[in-house]
Structures are given as structure tokens and as C-alpha cells.
PDB file of C-alpha atoms in Angstrom:
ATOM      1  CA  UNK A   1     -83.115 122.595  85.908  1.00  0.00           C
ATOM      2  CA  UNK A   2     -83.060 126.055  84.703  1.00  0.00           C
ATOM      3  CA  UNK A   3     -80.468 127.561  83.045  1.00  0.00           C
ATOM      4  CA  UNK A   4     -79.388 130.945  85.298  1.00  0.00           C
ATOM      5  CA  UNK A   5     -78.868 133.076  82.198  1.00  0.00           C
ATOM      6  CA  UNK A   6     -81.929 132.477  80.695  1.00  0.00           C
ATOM      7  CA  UNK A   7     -83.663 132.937  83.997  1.00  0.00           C
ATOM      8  CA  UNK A   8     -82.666 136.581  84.403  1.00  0.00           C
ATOM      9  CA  UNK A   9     -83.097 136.957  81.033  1.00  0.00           C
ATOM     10  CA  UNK A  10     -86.615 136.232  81.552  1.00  0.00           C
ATOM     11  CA  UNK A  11     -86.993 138.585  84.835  1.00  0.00           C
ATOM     12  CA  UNK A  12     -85.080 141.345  82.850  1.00  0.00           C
ATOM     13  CA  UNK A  13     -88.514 140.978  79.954  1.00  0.00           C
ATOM     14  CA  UNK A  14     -90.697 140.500  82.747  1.00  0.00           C
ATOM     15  CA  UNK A  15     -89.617 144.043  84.259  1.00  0.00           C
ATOM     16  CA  UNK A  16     -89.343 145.758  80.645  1.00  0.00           C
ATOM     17  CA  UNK A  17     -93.037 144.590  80.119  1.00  0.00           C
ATOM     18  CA  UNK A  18     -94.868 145.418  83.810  1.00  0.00           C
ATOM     19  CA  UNK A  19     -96.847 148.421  83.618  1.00  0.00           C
ATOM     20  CA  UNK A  20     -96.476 150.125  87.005  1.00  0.00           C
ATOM     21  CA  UNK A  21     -99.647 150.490  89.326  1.00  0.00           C
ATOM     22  CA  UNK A  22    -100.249 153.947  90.822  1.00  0.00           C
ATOM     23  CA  UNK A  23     -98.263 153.290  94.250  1.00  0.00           C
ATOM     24  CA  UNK A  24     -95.205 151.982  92.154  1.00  0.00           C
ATOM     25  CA  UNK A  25     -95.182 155.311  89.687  1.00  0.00           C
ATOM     26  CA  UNK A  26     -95.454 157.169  93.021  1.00  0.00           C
ATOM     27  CA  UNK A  27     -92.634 155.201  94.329  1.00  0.00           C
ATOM     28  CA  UNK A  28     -90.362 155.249  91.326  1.00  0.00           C
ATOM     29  CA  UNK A  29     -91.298 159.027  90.699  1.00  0.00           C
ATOM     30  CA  UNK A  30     -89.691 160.199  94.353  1.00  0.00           C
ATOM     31  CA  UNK A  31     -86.632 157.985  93.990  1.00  0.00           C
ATOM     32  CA  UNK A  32     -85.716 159.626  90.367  1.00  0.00           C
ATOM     33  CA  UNK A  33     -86.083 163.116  91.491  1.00  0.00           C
ATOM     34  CA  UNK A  34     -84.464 162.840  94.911  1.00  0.00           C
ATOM     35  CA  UNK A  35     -81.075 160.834  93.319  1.00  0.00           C
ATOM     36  CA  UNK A  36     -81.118 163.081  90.296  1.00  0.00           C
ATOM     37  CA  UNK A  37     -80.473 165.983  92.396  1.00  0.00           C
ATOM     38  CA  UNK A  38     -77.876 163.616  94.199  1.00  0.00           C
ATOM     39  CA  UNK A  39     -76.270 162.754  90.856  1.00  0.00           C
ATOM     40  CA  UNK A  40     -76.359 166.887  90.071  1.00  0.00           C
ATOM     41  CA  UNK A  41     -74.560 167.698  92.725  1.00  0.00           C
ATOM     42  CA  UNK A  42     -71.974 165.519  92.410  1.00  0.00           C
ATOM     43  CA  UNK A  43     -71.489 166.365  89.026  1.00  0.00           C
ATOM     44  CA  UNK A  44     -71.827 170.601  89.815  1.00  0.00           C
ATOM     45  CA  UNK A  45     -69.796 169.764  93.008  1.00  0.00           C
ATOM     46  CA  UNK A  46     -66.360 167.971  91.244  1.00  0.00           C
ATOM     47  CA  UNK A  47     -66.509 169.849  87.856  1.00  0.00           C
ATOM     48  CA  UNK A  48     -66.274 173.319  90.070  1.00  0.00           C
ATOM     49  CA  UNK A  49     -63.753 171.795  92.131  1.00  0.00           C
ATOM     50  CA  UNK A  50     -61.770 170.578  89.071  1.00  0.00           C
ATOM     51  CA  UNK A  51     -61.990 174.164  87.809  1.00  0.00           C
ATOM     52  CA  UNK A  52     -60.967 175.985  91.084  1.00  0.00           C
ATOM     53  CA  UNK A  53     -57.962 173.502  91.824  1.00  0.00           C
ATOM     54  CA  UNK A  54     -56.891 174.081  87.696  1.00  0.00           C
ATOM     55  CA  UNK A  55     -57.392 178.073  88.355  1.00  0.00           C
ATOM     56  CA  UNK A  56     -55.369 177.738  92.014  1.00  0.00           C
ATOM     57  CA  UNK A  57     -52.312 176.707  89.994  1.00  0.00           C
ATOM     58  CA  UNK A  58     -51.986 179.064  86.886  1.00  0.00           C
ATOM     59  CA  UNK A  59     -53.442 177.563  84.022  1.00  0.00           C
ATOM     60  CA  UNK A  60     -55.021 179.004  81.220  1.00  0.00           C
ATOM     61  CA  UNK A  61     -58.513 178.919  80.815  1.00  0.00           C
ATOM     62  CA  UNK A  62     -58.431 176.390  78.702  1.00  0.00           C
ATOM     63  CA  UNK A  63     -56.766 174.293  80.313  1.00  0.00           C
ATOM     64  CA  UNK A  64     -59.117 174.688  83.566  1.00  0.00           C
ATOM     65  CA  UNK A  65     -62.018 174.045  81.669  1.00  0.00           C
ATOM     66  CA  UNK A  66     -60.958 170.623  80.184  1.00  0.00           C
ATOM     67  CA  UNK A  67     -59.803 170.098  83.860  1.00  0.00           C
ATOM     68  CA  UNK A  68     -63.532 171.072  84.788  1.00  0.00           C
ATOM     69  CA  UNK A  69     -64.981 169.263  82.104  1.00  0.00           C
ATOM     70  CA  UNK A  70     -63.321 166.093  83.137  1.00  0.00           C
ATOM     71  CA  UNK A  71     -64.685 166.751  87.066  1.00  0.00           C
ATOM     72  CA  UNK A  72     -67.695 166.912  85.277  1.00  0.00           C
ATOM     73  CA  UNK A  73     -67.832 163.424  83.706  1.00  0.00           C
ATOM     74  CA  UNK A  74     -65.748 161.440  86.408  1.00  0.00           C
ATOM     75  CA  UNK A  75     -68.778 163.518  88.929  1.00  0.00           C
ATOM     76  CA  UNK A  76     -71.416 162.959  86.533  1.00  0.00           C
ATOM     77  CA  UNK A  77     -70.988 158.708  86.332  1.00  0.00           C
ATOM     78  CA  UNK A  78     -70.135 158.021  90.268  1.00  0.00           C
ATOM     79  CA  UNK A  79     -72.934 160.376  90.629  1.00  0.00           C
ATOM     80  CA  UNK A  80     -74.891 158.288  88.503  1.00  0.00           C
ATOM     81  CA  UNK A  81     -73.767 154.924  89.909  1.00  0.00           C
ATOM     82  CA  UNK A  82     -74.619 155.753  93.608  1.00  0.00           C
ATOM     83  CA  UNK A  83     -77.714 157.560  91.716  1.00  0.00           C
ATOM     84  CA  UNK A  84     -78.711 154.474  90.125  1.00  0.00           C
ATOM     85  CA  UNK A  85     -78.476 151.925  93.726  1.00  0.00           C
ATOM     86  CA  UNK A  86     -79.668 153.958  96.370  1.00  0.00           C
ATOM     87  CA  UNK A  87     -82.979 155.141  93.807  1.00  0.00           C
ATOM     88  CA  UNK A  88     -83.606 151.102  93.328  1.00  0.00           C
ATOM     89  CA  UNK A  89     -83.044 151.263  97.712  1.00  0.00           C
ATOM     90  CA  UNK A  90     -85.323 153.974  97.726  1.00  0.00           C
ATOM     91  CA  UNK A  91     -88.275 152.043  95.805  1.00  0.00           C
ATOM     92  CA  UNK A  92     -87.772 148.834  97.317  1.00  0.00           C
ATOM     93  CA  UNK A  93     -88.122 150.372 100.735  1.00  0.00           C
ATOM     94  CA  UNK A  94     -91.218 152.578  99.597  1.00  0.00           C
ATOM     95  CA  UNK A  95     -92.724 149.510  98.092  1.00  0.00           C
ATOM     96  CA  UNK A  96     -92.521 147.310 100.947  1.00  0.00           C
ATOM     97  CA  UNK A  97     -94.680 145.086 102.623  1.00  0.00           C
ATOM     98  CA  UNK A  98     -97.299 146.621  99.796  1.00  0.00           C
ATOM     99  CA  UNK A  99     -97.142 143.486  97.983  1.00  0.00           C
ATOM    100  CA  UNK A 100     -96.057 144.665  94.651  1.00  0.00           C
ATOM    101  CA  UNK A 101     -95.588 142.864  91.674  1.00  0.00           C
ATOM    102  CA  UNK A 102     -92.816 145.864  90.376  1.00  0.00           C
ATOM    103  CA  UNK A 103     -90.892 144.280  93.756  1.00  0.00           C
ATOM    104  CA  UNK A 104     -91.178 140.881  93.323  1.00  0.00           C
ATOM    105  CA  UNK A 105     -89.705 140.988  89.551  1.00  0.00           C
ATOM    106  CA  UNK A 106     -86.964 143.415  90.889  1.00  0.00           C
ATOM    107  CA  UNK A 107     -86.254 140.817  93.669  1.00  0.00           C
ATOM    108  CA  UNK A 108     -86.107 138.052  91.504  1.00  0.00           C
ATOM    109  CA  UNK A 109     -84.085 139.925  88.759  1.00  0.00           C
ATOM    110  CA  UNK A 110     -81.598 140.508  91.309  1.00  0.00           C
ATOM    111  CA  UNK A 111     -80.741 137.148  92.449  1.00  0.00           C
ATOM    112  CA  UNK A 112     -80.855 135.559  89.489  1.00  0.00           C
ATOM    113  CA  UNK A 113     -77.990 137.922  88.222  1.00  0.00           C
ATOM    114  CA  UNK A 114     -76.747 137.358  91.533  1.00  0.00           C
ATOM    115  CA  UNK A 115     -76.483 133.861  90.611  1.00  0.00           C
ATOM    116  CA  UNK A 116     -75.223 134.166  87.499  1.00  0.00           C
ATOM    117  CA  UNK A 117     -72.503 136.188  88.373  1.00  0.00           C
ATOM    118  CA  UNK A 118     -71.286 134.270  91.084  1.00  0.00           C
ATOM    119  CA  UNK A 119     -71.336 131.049  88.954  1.00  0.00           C
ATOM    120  CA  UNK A 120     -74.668 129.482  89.944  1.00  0.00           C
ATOM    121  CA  UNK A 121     -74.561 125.973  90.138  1.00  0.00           C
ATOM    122  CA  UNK A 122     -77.367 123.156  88.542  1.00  0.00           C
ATOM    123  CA  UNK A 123     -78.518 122.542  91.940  1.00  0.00           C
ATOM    124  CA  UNK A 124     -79.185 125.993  93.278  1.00  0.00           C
ATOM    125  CA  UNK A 125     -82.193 127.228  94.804  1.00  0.00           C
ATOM    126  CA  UNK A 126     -83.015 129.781  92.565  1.00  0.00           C
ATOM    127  CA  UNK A 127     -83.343 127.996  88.833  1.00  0.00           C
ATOM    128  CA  UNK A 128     -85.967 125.339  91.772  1.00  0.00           C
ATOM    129  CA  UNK A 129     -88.319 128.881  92.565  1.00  0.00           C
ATOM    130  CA  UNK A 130     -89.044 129.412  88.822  1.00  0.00           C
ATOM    131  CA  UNK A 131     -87.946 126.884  86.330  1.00  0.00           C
ATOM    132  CA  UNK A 132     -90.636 127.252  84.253  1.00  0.00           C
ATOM    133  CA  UNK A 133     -91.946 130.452  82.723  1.00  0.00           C
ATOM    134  CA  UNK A 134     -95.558 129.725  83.957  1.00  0.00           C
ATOM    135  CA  UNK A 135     -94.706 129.421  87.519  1.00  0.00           C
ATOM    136  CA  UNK A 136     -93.847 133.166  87.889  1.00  0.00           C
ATOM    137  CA  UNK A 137     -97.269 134.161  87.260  1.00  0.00           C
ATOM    138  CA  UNK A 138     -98.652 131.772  89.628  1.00  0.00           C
ATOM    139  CA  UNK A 139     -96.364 132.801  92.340  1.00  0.00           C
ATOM    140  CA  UNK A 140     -96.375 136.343  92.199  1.00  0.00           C
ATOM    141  CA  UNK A 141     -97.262 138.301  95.411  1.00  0.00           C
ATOM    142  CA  UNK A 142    -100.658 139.768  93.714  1.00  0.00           C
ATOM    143  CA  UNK A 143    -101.447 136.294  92.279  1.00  0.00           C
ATOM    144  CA  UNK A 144    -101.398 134.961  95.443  1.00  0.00           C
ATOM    145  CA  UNK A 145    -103.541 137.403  96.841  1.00  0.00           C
ATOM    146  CA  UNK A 146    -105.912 136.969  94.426  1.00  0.00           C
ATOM    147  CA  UNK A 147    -105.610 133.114  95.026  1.00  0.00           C
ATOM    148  CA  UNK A 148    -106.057 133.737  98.741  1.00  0.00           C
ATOM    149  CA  UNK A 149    -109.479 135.550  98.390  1.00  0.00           C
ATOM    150  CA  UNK A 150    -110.804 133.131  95.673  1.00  0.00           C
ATOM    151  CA  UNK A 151    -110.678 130.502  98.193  1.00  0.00           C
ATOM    152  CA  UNK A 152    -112.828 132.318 100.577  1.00  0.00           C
TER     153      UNK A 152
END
């Protein structure tokens, strides 16, 4: 069997290498500009806050603006975290049922970490889908497709 660590490592390459088809860019583009602006907001929304609560009890300036500044970074990374999973949400769901390759690697990638994470065991069904590296190629949604109409 498949070792679970080097099986998401081999997802993880597979994703760094696929070049993204038009309907993926499209996909990918929406869900970066819509959870940036999420991720802004939060960031604007705490590090004004921080300032405003610092300036509500008397400090200097100074003081208010390292208490701003640090609104601004704790804002800035749990805008950036919720940023991060609801954009891969948004191009899963935008991608769906479109048979995308983009989707099938990110699928993959996640339950194999998945896996890993939670301890996988030799048995599990995951290190059985794609033991080898060859069999992803030959089991990808487009290559299946393409399989499908060959046989026509």
C-alpha cells in the first residue's frame, strides 16, 4: 500500500503543476476577489475598532495606534483564514458537476491530508484509489471522458 504522506505529497505537485482551463481561472478569479474584500474588511473593521476602543479610554496616540495596529494583524489573519476556506468553497461549488481536473486534484489533496492527519491506517481506502502515480492520470474526471468517447 501507499504511504499517506507521500500520497498528498504527490496531489500537493499535482496541483502546483495543473495549468487551469478557462472555466477554472474564471472560477478561481471570482473566489479571490470576493474573499479578499472579506479578508479587507475584517482587517479595516477590527484595526478601527482597536483604535476607537484605545481612543474611548485615554490613551495617547501612540498607544492607540499599536492597539490599532494589533486589530489590524489579529483582523488581517482570521480574515485570511475564513478568506482562505470559504474561496476554496467558493471554487469547488463553481466548478461542480463541470468535470474538472483543478477539482478532482483539490478533492483528492484534501483527503489524503485528511488521512494523514487523522492517522491513516495501511488498510484505508484512500492509499487503494491511487497507489500508484500512473493511476491518477488514468482516473481523472477528463481522462475518463476522453476514455468514454474513444470507445464510441
Amino acid at each position: 500500500m501507499a504511504d499517506p504522506t507521500r500520497v498528498s505529497q504527490y496531489y500537493r505537485k499535482k496541483l502546483e503543476q495543473h495549468e487551469l482551463t478557462p472555466e477554472e481561472w474564471s472560477a478561481v478569479r471570482y473566489a479571490v476577489i470576493k474573499h479578499t474584500l472579506i479578508a479587507a474588511a475584517t482587517t479595516v473593521t477590527l484595526g478601527t475598532s482597536a483604535f476607537l476602543y484605545a481612543r474611548s479610554r485615554s490613551w495617547t496616540r501612540l498607544q492607540s495606534l499599536s492597539f490599532a495596529t494589533a486589530g489590524n494583524v489579529v483582523g488581517l489573519s482570521v480574515g485570511g483564514a475564513i478568506a482562505m476556506e470559504s474561496g476554496m468553497k467558493t471554487v469547488q461549488e463553481r466548478l461542480q458537476g463541470s468535470g474538472s481536473e483543478l477539482l478532482y486534484l483539490m478533492d483528492r489533496y484534501s483527503k489524503s491530508t485528511m488521512k494523514e492527519r487523522l492517522g491513516a491506517q495501511e488498510g484505508d481506502d484512500l492509499s487503494a484509489y491511487d497507489a500508484a502515480a500512473g493511476e491518477q492520470t488514468l482516473s481523472s474526471p477528463r481522462m475518463i471522458r476522453v476514455q468514454g468517447s474513444e470507445q464510441k
